[in-house]
Phi, psi and omega in degrees: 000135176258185180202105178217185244205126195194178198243106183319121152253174175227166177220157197354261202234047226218104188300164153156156177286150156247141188277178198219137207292351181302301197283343167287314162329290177324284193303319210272308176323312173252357148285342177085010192208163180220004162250186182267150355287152157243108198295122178232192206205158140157175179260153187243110182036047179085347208255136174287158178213177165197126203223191172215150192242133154219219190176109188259205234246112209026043169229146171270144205226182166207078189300139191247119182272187179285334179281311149311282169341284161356284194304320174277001185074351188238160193233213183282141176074026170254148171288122210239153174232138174259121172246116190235141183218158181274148167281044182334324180307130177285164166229105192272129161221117216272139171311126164293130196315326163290321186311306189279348174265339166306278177342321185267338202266312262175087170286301207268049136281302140345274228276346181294309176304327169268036165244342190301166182287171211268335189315290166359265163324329161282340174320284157353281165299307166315298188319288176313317171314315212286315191313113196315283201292152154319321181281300185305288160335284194320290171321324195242358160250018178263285095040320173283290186326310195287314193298307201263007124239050129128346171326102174319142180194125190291128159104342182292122203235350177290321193267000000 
């Protein structure tokens, strides 16, 4: 684990640390890799996270979404103390089965959805995983299928 010290920034509308080039070294050295993503672990003020390190136009980043704020208490410009280690552990996240009979239901939702790029499709997935209620799913892969056939959809932040 490494440990330095930074300030929340935003790039358009998306909080995150910049990373400092010792401790990047560091994460690419025991990931075995120098591109993006890189799966990481560490605490935020103390608080455990599990994140992705990528890297947006030319900076290597560390995005602090609202649940990490959230938890840690802090927002944009506040100064942070940070422990970051690379993650090894895989992290799989399996499609919701309704998600995957829309798909199959819909080819060019489908065909759209395996061009997205793969970060994407997790993007995606991840979202749609998370969603508690059946309705709320239901409501939000009804919104996806439209988004992925091309269909204008008010409020999608995901995407």
């Amino acid at each position: 684990m490494q440990k330095f010290t930074g300030t929340i920034e935003i790039v358009d509308i998306n909080p995150y640390l910049e990373i400092p080039t010792n401790v990047l070294d560091y994460l690419q050295k025991e990931a075995k890799k120098d591109k993006s993503p890189i799966p990481v672990k560490g605490k935020l003020n103390g608080m455990p996270f599990l994140q992705t390190l990528v890297k947006f136009r030319l900076l290597w980043r560390l995005y602090l979404n609202t649940p990490i704020r959230d938890s840690t208490q802090t927002k944009v410009g506040d100064r942070v103390t940070i422990e970051i280690g690379y993650d090894p552990k895989p992290r799989k996240i399996v499609i919701p089965k309704s998600f995957a009979q829309a798909l199959e239901e819909n080819k060019l939702a489908k065909k759209t959805f395996e061009k997205l790029p793969p970060y994407r499709q997790k993007e995606i997935t991840r979202y749609l995983s998370f969603l508690k209620s059946e309705a709320t799913l239901a409501h939000n892969i009804e919104r996806t299928i439209k988004f992925l056939e091309g269909k204008k959809i008010r409020g999608v932040l995901y995407y």
